[in-house]
mmCIF file of C-alpha atoms in Angstrom:
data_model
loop_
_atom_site.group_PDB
_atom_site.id
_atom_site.type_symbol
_atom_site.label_atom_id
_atom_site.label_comp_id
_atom_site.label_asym_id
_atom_site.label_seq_id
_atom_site.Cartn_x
_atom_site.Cartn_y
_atom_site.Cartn_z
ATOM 1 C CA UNK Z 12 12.311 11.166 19.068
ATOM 2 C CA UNK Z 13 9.334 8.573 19.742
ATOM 3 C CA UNK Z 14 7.479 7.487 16.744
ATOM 4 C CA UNK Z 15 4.676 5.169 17.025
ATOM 5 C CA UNK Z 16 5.509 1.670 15.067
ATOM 6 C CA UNK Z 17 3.638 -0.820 13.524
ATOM 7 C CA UNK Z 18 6.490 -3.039 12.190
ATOM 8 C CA UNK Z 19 9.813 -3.049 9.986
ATOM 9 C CA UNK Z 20 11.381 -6.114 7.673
ATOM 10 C CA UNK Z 21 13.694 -6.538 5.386
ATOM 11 C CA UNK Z 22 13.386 -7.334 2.414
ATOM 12 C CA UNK Z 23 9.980 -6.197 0.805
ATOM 13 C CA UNK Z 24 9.842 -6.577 -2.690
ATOM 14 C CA UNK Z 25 6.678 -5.636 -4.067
ATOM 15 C CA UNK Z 26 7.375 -1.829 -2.821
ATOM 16 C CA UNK Z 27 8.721 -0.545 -5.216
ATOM 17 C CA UNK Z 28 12.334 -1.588 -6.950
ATOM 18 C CA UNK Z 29 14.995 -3.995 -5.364
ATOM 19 C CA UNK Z 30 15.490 -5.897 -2.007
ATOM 20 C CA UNK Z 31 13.617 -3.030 0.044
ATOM 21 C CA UNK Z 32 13.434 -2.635 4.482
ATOM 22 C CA UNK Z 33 9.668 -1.822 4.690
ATOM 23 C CA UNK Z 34 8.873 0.183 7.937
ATOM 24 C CA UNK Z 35 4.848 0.909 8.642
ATOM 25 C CA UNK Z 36 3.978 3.900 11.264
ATOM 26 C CA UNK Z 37 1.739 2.903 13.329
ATOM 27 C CA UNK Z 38 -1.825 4.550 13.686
ATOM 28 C CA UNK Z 39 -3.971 6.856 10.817
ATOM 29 C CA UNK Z 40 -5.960 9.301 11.246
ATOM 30 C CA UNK Z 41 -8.257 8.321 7.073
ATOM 31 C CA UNK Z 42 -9.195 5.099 7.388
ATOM 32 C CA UNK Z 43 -10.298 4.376 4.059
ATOM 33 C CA UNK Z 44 -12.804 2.451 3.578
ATOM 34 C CA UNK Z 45 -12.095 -1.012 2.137
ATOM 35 C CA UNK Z 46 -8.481 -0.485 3.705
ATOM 36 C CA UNK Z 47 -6.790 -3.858 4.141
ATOM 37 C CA UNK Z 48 -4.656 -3.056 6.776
ATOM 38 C CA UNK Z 49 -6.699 -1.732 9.575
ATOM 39 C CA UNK Z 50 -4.589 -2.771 12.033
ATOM 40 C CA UNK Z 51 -2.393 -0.040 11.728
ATOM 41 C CA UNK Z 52 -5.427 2.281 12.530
ATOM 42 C CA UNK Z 53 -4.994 2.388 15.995
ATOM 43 C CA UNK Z 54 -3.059 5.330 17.822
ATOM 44 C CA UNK Z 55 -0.920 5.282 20.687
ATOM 45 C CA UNK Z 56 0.729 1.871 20.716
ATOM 46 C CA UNK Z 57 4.182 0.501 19.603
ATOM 47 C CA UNK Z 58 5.796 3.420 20.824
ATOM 48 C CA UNK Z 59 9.836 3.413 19.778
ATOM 49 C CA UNK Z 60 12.230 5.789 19.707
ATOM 50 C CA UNK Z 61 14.248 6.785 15.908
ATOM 51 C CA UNK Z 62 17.076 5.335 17.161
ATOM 52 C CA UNK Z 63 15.785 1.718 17.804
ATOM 53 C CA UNK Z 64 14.335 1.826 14.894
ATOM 54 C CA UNK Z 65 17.864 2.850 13.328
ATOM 55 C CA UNK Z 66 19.547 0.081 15.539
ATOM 56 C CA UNK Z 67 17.217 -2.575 13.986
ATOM 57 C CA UNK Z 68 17.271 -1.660 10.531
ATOM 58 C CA UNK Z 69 20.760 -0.701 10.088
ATOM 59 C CA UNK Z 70 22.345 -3.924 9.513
ATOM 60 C CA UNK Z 71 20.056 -4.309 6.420
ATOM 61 C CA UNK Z 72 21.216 -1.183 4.643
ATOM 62 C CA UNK Z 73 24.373 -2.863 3.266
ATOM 63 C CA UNK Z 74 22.362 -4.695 1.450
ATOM 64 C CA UNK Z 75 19.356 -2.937 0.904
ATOM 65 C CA UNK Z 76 18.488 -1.221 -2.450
ATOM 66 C CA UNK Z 77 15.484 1.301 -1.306
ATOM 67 C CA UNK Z 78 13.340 1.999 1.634
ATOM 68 C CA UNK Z 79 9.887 2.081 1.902
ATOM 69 C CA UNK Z 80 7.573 3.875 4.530
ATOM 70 C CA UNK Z 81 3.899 2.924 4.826
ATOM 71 C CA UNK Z 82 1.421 2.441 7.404
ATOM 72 C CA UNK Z 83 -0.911 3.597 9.009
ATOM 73 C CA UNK Z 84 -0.133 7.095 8.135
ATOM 74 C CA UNK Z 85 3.271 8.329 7.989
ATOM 75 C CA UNK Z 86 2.550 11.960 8.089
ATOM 76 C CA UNK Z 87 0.288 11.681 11.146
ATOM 77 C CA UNK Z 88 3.562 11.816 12.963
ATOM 78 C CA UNK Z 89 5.110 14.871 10.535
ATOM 79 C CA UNK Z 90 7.816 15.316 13.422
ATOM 80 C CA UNK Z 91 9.001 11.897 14.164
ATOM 81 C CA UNK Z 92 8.934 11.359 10.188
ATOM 82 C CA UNK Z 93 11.410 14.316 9.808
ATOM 83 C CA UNK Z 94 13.069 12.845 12.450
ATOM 84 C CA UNK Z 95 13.915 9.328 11.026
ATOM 85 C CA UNK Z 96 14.140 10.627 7.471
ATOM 86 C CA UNK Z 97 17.055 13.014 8.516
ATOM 87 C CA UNK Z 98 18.467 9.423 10.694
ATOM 88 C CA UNK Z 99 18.041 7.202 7.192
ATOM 89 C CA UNK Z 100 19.860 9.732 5.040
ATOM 90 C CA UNK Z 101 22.799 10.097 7.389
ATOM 91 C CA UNK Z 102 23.176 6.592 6.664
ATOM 92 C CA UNK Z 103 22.412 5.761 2.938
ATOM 93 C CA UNK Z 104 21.706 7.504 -0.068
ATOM 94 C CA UNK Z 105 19.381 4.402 -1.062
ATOM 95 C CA UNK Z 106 16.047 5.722 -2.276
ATOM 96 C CA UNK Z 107 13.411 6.593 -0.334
ATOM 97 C CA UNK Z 108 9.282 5.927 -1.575
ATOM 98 C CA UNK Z 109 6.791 7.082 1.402
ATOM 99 C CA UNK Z 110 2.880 6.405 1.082
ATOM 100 C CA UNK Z 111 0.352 8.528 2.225
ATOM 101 C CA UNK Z 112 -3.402 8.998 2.009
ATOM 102 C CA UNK Z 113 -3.315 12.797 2.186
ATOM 103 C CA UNK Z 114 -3.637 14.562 -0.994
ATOM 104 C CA UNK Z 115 0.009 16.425 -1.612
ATOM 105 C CA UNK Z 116 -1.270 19.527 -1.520
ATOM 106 C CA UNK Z 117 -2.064 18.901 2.199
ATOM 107 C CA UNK Z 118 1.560 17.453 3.460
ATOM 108 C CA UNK Z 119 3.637 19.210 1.202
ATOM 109 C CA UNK Z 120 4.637 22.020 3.609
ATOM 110 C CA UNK Z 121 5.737 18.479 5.846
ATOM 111 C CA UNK Z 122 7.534 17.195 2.878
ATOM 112 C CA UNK Z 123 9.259 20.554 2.099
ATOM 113 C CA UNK Z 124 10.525 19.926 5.773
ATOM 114 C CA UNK Z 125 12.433 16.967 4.611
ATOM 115 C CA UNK Z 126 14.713 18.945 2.695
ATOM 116 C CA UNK Z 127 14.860 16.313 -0.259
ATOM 117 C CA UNK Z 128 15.101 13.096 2.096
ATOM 118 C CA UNK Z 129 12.152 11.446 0.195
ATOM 119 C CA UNK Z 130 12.646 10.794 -3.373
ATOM 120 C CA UNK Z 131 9.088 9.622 -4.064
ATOM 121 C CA UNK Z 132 5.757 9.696 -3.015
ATOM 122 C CA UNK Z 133 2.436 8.282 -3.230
ATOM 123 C CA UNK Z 134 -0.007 10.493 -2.331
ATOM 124 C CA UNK Z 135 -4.017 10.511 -1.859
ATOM 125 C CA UNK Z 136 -6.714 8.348 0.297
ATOM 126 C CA UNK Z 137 -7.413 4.195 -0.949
ATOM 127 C CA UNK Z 138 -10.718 4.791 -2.821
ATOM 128 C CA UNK Z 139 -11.917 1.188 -3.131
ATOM 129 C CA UNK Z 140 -14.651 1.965 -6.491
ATOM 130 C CA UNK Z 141 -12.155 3.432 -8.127
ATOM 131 C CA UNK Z 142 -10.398 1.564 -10.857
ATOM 132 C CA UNK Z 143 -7.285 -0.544 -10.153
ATOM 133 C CA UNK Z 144 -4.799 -0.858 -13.101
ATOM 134 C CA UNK Z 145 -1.470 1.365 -12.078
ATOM 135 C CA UNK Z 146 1.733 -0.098 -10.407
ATOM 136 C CA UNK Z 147 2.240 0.583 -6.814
ATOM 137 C CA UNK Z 148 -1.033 2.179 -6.368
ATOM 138 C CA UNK Z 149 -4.355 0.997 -4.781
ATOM 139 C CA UNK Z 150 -6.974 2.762 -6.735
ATOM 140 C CA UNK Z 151 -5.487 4.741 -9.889
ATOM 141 C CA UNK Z 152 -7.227 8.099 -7.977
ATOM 142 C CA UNK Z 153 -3.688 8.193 -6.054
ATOM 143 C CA UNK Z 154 -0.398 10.060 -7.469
ATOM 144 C CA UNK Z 155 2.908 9.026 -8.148
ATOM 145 C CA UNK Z 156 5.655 11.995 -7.046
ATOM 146 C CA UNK Z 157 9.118 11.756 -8.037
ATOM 147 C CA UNK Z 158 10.985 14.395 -6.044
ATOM 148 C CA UNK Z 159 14.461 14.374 -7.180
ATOM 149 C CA UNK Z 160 16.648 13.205 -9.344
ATOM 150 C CA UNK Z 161 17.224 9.705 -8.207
ATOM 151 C CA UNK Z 162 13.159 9.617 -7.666
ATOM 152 C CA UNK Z 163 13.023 10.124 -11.169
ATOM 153 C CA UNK Z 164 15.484 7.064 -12.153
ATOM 154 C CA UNK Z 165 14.257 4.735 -10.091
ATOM 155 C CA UNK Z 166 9.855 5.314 -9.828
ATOM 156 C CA UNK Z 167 9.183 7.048 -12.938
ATOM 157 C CA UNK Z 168 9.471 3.547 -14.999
ATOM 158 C CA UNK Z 169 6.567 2.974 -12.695
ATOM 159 C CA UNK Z 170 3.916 5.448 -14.845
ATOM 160 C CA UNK Z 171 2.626 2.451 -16.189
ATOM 161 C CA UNK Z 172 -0.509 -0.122 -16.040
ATOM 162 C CA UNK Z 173 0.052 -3.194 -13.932
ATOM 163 C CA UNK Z 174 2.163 -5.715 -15.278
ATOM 164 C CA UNK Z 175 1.324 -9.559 -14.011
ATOM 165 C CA UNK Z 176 4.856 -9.151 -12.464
ATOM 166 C CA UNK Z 177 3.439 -6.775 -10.118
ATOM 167 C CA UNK Z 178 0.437 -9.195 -8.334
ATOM 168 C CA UNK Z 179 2.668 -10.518 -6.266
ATOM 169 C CA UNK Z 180 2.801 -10.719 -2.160
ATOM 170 C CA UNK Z 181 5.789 -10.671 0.299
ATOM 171 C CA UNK Z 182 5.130 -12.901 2.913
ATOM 172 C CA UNK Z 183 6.333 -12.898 6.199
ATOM 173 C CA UNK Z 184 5.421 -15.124 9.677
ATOM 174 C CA UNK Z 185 6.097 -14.142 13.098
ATOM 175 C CA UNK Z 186 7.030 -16.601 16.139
ATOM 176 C CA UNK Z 187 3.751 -15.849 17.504
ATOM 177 C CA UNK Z 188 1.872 -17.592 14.871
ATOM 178 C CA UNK Z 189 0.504 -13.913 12.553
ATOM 179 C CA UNK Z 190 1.531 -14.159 8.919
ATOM 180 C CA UNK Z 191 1.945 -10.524 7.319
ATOM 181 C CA UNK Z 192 1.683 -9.843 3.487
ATOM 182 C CA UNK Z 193 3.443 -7.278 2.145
ATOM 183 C CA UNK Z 194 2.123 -5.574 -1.118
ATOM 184 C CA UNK Z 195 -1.188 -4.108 -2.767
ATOM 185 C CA UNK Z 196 -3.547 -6.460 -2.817
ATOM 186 C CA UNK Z 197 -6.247 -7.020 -6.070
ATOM 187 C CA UNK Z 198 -9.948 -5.877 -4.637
ATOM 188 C CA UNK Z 199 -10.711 -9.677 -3.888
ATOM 189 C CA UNK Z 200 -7.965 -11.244 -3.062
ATOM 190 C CA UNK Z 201 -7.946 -11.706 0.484
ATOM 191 C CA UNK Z 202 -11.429 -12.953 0.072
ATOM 192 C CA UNK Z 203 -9.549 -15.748 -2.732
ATOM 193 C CA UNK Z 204 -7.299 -16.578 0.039
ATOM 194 C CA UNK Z 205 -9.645 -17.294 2.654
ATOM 195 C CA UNK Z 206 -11.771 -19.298 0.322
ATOM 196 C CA UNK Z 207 -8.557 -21.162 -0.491
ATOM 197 C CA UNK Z 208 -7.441 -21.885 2.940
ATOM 198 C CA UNK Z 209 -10.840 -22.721 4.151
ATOM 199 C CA UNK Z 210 -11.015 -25.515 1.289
ATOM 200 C CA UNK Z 211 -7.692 -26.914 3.358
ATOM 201 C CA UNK Z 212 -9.701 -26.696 6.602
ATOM 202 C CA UNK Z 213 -7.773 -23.411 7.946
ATOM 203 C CA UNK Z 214 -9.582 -20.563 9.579
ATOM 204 C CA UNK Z 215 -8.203 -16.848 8.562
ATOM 205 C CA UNK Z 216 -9.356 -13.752 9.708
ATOM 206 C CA UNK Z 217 -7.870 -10.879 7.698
ATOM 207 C CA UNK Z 218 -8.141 -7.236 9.098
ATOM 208 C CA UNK Z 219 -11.061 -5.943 6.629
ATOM 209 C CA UNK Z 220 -13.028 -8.638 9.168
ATOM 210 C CA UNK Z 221 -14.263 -8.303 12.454
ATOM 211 C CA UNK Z 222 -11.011 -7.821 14.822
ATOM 212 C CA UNK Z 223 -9.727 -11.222 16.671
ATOM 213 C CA UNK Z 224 -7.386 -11.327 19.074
ATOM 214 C CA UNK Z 225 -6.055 -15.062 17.313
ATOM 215 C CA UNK Z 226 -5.590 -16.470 14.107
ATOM 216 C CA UNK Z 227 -5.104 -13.569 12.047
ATOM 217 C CA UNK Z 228 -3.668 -12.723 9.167
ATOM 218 C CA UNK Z 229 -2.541 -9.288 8.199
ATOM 219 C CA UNK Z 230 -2.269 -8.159 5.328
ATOM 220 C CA UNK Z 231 -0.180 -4.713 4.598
ATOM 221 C CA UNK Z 232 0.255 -1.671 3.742
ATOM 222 C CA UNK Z 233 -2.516 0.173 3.081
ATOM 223 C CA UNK Z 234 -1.789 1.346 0.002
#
């Protein structure tokens, strides 16, 4: 099964609980506005198949305590989702949080589909005037789903405000010179960062600018 890919790492911490392998579809169809990760926006590139995906991730799972999915939009692909959900569980029974800017109401016939392979969910669009004050959430307009029982265990401790625990950033840098961050953001904080960097006489482009083909820095997931 192809699925389009934006990237996958290991470990993400600021995804919910534990040492976590991120994985972020590529391509989404909402596009909030205010969205710090618009490079995942784009359709029709990074084009993998489920089982490299599987083949790069699977050494992590030994040590792995949960699984994110993010993106882009994960249910923009509803087949290739099923598809790598169904490939996960046949190899862990770590937990499983997906995000998605859809309301539920709209992908839970997909999520039915996964016959209990996701244990929680974030649902609804990044709505950047809305406030900001729950855990794992962008805007406190989106919804926290526990699905089953383990869901329950592990997110529901996550009801709560934001702790200062929580404002923290995964960061990871690739050979080609891109630094990712890994987490939700605070409205300005890329725009801190840039200020801070600039004050050190570095240049950084974040993907809520103008797209550049050099020097960025992405930031991720959209939340």
């Amino acid at each position: 099964m192809m699925l389009y890919l934006s990237r996958s790492h290991f470990p993400v911490t600021t995804l919910g609980p534990g040492r976590r392998i991120g994985i972020w579809f590529q391509g989404c169809s909402i596009r909030c506005k205010g969205c710090v990760s618009a490079d995942t926006w784009g359709t029709g590139k990074g084009g993998v198949s489920t089982d490299e995906i599987m083949n790069v991730i699977s050494p992590w799972l030994q040590e792995a305590e949960g699984i994110t999915i993010s993106g882009g939009e994960p249910f923009d692909q509803p087949e290739a989702l099923i598809h790598l959900l169904a490939q996960l569980r046949s190899k862990t029974s770590i937990d499983i949080l997906v995000y998605s800017g859809h309301p539920f109401e709209k992908i839970a016939p997909t999520v039915e589909k996964c016959q209990g392979a996701i244990d929680a969910l974030i649902s609804d669009p990044y709505d950047e005037n809305a406030p900001q004050t729950l855990a794992l959430r962008g805007s406190d307009n989106q919804r926290l789903h526990c699905l089953t029982l383990l869901g329950e265990t592990r997110f529901r401790p996550f009801e709560r405000a934001l702790k200062p625990s929580d404002k923290t950033f995964d960061i990871m840098f690739e050979e080609a010179g891109a630094i990712w961050l890994a987490g939700i953001p605070r409205r300005d904080d890329m725009r801190r960062l840039k200020t801070i960097l600039a004050k050190e006489g570095h240049l950084a482009v974040t993907t809520q600018d103008e797209r550049s083909t050099k020097g960025k820095i992405y930031d991720s997931p959209c939340p």
